[in-house]
PDB file of C-alpha atoms in Angstrom:
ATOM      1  CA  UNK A   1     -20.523  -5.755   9.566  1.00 30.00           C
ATOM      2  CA  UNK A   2     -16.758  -5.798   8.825  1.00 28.00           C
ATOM      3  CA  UNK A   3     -16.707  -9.317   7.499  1.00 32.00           C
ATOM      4  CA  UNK A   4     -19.517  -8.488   5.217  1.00 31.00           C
ATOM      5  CA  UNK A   5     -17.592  -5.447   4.044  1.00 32.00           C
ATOM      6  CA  UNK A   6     -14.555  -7.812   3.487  1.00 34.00           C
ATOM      7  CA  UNK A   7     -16.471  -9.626   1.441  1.00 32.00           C
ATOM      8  CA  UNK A   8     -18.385  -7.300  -0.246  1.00 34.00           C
ATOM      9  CA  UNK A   9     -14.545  -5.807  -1.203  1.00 37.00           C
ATOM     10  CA  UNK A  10     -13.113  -9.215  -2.158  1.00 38.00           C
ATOM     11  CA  UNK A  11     -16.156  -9.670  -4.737  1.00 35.00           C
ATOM     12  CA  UNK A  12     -15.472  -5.927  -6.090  1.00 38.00           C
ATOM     13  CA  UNK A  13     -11.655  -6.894  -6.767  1.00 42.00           C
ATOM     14  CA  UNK A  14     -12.830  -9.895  -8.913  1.00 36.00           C
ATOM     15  CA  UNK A  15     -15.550  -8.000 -10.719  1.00 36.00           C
ATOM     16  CA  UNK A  16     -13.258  -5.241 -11.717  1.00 40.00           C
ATOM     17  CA  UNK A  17     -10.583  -7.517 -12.776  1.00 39.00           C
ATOM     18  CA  UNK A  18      -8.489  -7.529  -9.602  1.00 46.00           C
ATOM     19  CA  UNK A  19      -7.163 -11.640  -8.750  1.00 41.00           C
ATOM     20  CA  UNK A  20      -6.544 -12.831  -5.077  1.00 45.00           C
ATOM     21  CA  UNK A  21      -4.796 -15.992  -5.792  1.00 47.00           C
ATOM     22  CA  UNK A  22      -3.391 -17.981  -8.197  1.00 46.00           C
ATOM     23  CA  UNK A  23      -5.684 -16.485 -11.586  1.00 57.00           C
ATOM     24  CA  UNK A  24      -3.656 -14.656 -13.191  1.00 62.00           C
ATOM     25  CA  UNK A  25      -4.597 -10.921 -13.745  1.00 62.00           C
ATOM     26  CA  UNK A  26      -6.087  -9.638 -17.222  1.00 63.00           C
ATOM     27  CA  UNK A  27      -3.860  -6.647 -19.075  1.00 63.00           C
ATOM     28  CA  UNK A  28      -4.654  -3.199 -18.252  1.00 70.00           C
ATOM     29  CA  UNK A  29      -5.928  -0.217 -19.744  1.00 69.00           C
ATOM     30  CA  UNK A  30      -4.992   3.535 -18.752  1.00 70.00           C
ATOM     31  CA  UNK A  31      -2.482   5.628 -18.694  1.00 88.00           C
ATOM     32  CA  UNK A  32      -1.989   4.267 -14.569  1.00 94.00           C
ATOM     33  CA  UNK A  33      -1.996   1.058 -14.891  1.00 94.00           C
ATOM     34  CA  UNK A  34      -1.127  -0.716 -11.669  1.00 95.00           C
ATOM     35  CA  UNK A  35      -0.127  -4.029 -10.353  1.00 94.00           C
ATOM     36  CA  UNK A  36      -0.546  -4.622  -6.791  1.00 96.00           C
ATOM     37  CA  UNK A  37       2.164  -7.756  -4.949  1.00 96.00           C
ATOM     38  CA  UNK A  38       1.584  -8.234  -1.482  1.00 97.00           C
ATOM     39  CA  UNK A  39      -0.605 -10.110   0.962  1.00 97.00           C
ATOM     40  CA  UNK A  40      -3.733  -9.467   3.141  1.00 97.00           C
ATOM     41  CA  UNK A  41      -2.641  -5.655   4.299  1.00 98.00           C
ATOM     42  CA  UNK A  42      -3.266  -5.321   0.441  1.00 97.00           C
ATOM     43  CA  UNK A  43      -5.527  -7.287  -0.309  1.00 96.00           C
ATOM     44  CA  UNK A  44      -8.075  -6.045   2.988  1.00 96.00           C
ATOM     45  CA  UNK A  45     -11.447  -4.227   1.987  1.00 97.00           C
ATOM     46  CA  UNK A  46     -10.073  -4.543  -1.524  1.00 96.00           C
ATOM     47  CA  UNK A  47      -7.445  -1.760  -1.680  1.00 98.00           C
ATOM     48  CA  UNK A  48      -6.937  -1.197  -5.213  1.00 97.00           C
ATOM     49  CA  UNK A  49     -10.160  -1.074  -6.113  1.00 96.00           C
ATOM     50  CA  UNK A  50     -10.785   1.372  -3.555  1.00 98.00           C
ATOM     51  CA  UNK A  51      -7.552   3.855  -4.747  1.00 98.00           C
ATOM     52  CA  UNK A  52      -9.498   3.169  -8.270  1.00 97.00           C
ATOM     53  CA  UNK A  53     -12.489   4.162  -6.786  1.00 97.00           C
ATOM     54  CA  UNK A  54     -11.041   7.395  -5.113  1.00 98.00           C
ATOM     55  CA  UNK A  55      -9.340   8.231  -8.680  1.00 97.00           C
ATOM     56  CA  UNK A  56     -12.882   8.062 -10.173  1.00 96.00           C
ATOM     57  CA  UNK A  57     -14.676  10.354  -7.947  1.00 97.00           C
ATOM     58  CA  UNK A  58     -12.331  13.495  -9.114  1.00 96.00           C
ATOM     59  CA  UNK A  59     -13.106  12.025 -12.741  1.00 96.00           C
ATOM     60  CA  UNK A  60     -10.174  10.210 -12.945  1.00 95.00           C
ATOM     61  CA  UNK A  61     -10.643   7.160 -15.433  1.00 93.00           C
ATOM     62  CA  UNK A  62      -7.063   6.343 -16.316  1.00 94.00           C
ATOM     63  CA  UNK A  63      -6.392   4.268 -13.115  1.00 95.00           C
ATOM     64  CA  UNK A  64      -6.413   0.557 -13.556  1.00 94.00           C
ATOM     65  CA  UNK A  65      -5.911  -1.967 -11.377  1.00 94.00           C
ATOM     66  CA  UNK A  66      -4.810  -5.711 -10.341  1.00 92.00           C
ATOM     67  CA  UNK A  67      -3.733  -7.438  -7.348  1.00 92.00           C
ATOM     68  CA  UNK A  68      -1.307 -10.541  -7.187  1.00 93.00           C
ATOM     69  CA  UNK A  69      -1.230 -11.039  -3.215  1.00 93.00           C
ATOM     70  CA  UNK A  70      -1.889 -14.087  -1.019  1.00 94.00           C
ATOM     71  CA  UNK A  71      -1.956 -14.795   3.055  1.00 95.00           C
ATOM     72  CA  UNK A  72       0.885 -13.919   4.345  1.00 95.00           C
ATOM     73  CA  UNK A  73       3.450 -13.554   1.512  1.00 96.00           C
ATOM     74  CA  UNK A  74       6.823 -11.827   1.387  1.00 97.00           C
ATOM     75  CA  UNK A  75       8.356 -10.546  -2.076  1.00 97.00           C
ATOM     76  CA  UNK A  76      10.576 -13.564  -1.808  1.00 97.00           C
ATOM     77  CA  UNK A  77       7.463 -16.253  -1.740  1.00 96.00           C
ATOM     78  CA  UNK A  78       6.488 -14.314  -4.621  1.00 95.00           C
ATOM     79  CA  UNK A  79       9.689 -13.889  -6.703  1.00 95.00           C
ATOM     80  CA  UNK A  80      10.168 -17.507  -6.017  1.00 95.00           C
ATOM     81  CA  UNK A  81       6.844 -18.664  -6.802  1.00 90.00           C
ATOM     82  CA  UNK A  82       7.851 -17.463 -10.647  1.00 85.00           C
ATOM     83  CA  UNK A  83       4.411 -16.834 -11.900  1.00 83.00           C
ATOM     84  CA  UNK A  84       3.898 -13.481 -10.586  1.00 86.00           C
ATOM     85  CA  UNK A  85       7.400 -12.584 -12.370  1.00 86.00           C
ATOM     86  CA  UNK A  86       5.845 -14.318 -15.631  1.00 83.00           C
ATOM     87  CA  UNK A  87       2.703 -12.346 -16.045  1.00 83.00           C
ATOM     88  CA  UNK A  88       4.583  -8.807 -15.525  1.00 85.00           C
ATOM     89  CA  UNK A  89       6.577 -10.014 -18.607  1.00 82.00           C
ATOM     90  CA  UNK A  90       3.581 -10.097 -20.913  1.00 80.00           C
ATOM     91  CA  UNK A  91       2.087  -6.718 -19.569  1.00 81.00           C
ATOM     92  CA  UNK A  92       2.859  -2.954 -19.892  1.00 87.00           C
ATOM     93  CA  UNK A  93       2.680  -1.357 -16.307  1.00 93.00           C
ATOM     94  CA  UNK A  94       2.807   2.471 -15.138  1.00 95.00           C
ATOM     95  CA  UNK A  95       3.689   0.998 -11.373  1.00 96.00           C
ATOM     96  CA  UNK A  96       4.050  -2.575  -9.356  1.00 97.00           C
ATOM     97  CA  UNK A  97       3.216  -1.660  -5.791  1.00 98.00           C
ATOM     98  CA  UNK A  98       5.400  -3.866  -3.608  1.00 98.00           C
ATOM     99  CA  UNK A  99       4.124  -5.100   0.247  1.00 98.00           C
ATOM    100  CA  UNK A 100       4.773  -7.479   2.626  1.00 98.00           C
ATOM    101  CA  UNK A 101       5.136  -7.159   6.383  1.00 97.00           C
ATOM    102  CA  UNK A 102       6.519  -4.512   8.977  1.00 98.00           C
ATOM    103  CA  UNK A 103      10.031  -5.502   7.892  1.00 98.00           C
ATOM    104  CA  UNK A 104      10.941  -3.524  10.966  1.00 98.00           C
ATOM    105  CA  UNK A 105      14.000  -6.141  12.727  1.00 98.00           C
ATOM    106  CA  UNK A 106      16.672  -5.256  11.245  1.00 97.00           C
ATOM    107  CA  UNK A 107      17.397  -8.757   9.501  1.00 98.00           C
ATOM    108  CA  UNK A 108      13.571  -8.235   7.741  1.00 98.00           C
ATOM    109  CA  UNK A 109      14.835  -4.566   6.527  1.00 98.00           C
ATOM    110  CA  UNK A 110      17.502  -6.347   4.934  1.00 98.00           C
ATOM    111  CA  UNK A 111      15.486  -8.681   3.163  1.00 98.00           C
ATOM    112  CA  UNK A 112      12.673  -6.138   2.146  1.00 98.00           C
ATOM    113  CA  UNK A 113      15.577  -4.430   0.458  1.00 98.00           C
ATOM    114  CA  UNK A 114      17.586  -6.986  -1.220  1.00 98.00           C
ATOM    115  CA  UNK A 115      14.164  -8.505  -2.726  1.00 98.00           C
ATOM    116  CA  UNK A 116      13.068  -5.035  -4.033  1.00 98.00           C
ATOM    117  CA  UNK A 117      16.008  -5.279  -5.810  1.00 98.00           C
ATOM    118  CA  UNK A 118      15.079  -8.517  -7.367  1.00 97.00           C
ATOM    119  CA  UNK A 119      11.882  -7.081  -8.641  1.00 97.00           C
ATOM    120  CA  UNK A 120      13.113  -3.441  -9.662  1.00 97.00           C
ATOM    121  CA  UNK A 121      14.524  -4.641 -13.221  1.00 96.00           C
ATOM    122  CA  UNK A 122      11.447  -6.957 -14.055  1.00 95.00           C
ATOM    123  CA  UNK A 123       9.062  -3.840 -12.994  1.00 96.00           C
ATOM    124  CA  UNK A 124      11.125  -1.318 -14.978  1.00 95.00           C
ATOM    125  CA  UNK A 125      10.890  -4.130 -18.541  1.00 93.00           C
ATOM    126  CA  UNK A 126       6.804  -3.557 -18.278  1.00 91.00           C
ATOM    127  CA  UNK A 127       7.893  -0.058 -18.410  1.00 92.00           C
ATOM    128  CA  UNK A 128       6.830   0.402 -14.556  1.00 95.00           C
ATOM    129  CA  UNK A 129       8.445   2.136 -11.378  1.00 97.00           C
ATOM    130  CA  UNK A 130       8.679   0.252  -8.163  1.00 98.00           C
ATOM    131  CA  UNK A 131       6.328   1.919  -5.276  1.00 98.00           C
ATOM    132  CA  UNK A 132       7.199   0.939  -2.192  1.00 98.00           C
ATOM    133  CA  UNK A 133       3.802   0.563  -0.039  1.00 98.00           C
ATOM    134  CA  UNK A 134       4.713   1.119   3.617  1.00 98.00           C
ATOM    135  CA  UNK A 135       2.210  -0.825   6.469  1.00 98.00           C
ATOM    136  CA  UNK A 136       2.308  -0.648   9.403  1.00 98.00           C
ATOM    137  CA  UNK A 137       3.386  -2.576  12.824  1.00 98.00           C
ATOM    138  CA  UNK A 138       1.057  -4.779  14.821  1.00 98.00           C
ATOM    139  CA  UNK A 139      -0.944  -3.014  18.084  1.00 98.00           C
ATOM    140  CA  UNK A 140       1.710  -4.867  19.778  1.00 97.00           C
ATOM    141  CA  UNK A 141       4.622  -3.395  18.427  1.00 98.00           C
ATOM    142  CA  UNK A 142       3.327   0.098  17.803  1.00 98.00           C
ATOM    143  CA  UNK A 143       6.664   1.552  18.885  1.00 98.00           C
ATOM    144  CA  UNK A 144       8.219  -0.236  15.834  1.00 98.00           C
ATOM    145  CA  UNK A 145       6.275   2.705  13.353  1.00 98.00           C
ATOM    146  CA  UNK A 146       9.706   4.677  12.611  1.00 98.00           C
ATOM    147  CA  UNK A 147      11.409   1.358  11.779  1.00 98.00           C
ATOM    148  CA  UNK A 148       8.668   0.300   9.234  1.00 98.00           C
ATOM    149  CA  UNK A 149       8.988   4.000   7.822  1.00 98.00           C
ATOM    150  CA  UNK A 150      12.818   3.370   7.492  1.00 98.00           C
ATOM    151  CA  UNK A 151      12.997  -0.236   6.034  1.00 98.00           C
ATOM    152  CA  UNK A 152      10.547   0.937   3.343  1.00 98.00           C
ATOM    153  CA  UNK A 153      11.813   4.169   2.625  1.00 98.00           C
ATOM    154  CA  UNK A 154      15.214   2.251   2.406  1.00 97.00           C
ATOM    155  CA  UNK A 155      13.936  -0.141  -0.115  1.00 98.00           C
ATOM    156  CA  UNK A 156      13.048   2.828  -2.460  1.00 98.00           C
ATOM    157  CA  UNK A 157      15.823   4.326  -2.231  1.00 97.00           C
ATOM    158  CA  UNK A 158      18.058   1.258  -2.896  1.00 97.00           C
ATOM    159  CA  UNK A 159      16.155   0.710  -6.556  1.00 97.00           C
ATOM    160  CA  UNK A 160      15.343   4.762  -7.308  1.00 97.00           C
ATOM    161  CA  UNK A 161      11.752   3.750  -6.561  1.00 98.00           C
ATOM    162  CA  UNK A 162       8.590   5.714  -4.901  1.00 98.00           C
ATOM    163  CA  UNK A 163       8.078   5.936  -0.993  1.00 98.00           C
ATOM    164  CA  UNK A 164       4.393   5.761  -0.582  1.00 98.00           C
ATOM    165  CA  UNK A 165       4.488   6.576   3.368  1.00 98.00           C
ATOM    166  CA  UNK A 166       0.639   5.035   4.308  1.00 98.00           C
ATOM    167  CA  UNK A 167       1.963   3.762   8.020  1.00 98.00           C
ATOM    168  CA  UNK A 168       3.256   7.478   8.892  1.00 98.00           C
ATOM    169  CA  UNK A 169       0.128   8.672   7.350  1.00 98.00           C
ATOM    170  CA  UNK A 170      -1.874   6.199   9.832  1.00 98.00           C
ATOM    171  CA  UNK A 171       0.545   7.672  13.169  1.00 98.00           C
ATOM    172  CA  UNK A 172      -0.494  11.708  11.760  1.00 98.00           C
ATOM    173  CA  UNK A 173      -4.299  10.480  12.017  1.00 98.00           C
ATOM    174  CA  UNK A 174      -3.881   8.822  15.814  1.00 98.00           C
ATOM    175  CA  UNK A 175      -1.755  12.207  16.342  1.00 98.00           C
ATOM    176  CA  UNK A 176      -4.376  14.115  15.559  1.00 98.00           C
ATOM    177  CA  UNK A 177      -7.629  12.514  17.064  1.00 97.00           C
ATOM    178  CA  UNK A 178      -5.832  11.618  20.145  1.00 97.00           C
ATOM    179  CA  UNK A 179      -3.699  14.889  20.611  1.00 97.00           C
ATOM    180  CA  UNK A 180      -1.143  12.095  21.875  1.00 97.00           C
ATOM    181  CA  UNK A 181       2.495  13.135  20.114  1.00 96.00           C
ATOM    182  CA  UNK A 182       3.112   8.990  20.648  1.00 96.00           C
ATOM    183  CA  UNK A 183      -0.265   7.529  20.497  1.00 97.00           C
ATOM    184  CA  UNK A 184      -1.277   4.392  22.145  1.00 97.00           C
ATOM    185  CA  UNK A 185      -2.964   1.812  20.898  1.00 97.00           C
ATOM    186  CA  UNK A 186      -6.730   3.361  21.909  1.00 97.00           C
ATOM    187  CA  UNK A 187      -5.634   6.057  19.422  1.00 98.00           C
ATOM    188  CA  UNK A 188      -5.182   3.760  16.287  1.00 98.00           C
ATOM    189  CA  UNK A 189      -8.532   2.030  17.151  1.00 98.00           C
ATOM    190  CA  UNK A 190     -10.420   3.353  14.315  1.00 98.00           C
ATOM    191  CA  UNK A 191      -7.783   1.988  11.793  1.00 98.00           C
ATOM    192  CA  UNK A 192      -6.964  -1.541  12.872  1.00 98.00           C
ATOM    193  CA  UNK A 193      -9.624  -4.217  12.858  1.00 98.00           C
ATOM    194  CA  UNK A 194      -7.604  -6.635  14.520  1.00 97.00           C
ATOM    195  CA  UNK A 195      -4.489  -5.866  15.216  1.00 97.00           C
ATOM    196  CA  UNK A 196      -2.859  -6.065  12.336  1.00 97.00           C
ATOM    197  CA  UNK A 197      -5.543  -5.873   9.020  1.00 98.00           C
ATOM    198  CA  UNK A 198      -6.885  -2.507   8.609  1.00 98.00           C
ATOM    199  CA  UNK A 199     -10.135  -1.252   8.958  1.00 98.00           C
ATOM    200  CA  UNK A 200     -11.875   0.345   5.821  1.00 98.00           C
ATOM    201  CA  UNK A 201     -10.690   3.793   7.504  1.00 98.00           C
ATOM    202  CA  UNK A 202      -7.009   2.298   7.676  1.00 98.00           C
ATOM    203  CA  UNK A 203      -7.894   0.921   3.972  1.00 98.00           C
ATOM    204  CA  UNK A 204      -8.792   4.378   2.578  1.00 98.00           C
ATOM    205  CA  UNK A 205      -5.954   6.428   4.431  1.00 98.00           C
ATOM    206  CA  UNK A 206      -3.301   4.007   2.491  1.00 98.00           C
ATOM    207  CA  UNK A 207      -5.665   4.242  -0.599  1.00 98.00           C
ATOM    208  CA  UNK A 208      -5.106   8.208  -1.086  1.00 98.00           C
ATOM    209  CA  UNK A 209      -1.357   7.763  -0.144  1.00 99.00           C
ATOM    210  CA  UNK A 210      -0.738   5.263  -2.854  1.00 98.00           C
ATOM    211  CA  UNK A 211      -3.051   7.740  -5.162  1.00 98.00           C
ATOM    212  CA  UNK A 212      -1.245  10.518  -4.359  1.00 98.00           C
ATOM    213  CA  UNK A 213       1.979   9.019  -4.855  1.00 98.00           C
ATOM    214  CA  UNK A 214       0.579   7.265  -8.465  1.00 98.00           C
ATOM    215  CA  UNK A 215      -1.278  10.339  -9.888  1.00 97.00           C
ATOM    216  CA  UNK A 216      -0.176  13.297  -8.242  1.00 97.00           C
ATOM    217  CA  UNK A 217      -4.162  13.592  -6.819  1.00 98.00           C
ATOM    218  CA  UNK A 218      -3.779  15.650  -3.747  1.00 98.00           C
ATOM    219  CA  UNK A 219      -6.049  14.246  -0.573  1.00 98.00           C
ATOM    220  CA  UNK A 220      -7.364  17.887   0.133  1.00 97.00           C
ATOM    221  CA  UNK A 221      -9.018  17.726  -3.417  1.00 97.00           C
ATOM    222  CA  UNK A 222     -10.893  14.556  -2.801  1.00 98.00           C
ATOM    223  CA  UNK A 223     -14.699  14.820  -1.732  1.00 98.00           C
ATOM    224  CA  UNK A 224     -15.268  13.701   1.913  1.00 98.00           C
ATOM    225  CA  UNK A 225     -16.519  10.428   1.114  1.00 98.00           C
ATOM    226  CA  UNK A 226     -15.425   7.030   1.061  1.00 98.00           C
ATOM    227  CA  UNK A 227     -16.548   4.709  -1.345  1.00 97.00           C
ATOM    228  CA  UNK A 228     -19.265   1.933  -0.483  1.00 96.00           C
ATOM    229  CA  UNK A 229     -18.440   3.317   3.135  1.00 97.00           C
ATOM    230  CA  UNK A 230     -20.790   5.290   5.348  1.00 97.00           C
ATOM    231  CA  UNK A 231     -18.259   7.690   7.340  1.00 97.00           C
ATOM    232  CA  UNK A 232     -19.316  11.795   8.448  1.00 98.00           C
ATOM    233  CA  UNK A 233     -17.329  14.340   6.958  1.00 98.00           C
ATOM    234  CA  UNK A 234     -15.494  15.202   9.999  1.00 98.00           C
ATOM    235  CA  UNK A 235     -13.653  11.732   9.791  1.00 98.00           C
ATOM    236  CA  UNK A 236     -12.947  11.672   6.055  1.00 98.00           C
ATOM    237  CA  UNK A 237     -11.013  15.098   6.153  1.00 98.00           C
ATOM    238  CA  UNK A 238      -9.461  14.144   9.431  1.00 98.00           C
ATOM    239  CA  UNK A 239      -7.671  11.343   7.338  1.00 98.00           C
ATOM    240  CA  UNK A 240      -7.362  13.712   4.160  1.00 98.00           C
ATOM    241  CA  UNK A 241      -5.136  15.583   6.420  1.00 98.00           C
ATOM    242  CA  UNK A 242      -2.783  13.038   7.648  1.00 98.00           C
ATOM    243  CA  UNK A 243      -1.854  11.647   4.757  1.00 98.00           C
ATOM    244  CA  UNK A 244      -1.108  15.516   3.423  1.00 98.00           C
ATOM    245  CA  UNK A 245       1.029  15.946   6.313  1.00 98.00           C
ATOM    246  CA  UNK A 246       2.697  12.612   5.660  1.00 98.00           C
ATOM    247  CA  UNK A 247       3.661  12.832   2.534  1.00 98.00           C
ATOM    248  CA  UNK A 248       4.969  16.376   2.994  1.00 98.00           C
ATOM    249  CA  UNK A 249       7.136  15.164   5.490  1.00 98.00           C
ATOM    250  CA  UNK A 250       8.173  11.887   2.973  1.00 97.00           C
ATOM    251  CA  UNK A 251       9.745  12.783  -0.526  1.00 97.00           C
ATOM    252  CA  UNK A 252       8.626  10.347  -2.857  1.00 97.00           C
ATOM    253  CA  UNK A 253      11.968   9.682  -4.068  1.00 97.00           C
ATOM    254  CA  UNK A 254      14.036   9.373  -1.180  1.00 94.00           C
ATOM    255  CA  UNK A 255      17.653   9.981  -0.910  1.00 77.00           C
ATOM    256  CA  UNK A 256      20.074   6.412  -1.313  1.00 59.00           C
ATOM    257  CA  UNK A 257      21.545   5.032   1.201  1.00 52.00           C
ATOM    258  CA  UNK A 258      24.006   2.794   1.584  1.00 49.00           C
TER     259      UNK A 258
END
C-alpha cells in the first residue's frame, strides 16, 4: 500500500507540474509560488503537491508549486550541478525551500550553512526568500533531533531566511501519542516508513509546517483530512497540534548567530 501511494504521489507531482529529475520545471502562477531543492525527504508522497493540496482545501488557490530534488542530494550537488541555479534565473519565486540531510555532525552543520549562503542571493534575484525545511534524523540517531533543529535554524539565520521547524513538529507528535518527554523509536512509528523517508503522516505534518510558514495558514484551521489519504480525525488533529506547538516554540526568523 505505501509503494502504491508513492507512486500514486510521484504521478501527482508530474501532472501538476512538479519535476523529479533532470526536466526542468514550468514557471509559476500565484501569488506563492514555490520552488522545492532537495532530495527524497522532499520528494516522498509528493510533498509539494500535498502543501498545495492542504492550501486548496481552506480555498487557497494562490499556492504553486515545483520540485527540483533527486536521490540523495545535498545543496552543494545541486549548486554545482548549475542547472537548478539556471532555471531560478528565468523565474519569479515567492520562496525556494532548501533540504538535504540531518546535517546534524557538526562538520554537515557547517556545510548546510555555508551552501545556504550560496543559494540566498540567487533565491532573493527571483524575488524569493530562502525557507529552510528542517528533516529529521534516522530511527537510529533519534537523539540527534535538537542538532537537526539547530543546524537548520542556523542556516536561516545566517542568510535572514525562514525556519520551517517540520522535525520538532514530528518529536511534539511522538510526545504526544506516546506521553514519552524523549520518545523512542516505537513512538515515531507512525511517521517513518523506513527509517528515514516519511510516511504520508510524516509527509503531511511537514506539509502544514512549510504552509504555515509560506502562507501564514494556521494548522488548527485546516479540516481533519488529509488529501488522497484515509486517516480518522483523531490522528489528523493530533498532528494539527504538533506542528502548532512547534512553530510556537520556533520563530520563523530566527535570531543570527555567529
Amino acid at each position: 500500500m505505501f509503494k502504491s501511494l508513492v507512486v500514486g504521489a510521484v504521478a501527482a507531482v508530474a501532472s501538476a507540474g512538479c519535476a523529479l529529475g533532470p526536466a526542468e520545471p514550468p514557471p509559476l502562477r500565484g501569488s506563492h509560488a514555490v520552488l522545492f531543492i532537495g532530495n527524497s525527504l522532499t520528494y516522498s508522497n509528493g510533498l509539494p503537491v500535498m502543501m498545495q493540496a492542504v492550501a486548496q482545501q481552506v480555498g487557497d488557490t494562490t499556492v504553486a508549486v515545483a520540485v527540483v530534488a533527486y536521490p540523495d542530494y545535498a545543496l552543494s550537488d545541486h549548486f554545482l550541478q548549475g542547472t537548478t541555479r539556471d532555471w531560478m534565473r528565468r523565474r519569479t519565486l515567492s520562496h525556494v525551500v532548501l533540504q538535504q540531510g540531518s546535517s546534524a555532525l557538526p562538520e554537515s552543520q557547517v556545510h548546510l550553512r555555508e551552501w545556504t549562503r550560496q543559494f540566498a542571493p540567487l533565491i532573493r534575484e527571483t524575488g524569493a526568500e530562502p525557507v529552510l525545511f528542517m528533516v529529521w534524523p534516522t530511527t537510529a540517531r533519534l537523539f540527534d533531533f535538537p542538532n537537526v533543529a539547530d543546524s537548520y535554524r542556523s542556516a536561516a539565520a545566517a542568510v535572514n531566511g525562514i525556519f520551517a521547524p517540520a522535525g520538532a513538529a514530528w518529536v511534539e507528535y511522538a510526545r504526544a501519542t506516546s506521553g514519552l518527554d524523549v520518545p523512542n523509536a516505537a513512538a515515531y512509528s507512525a511517521l517513518y516508513a523506513d527509517g528515514l523517508h516519511p510516511t504520508v503522516l510524516g509527509t503531511y505534518l511537514s506539509a502544514i509546517v512549510l504552509l504555515e510558514r509560506i502562507t501564514g495558514a494556521l494548522p488548527a484551521s485546516l479540516p481533519p483530512v488529509i488529501p488522497g489519504f484515509p486517516a480518522s480525525t483523531e490522528v489528523v488533529r493530533a498532528l494539527q497540534r504538533a506542528a502548532t506547538v512547534a512553530l510556537a516554540a520556533n520563530p520563523a526568523y530566527p535570531h543570527a548567530v555567529p
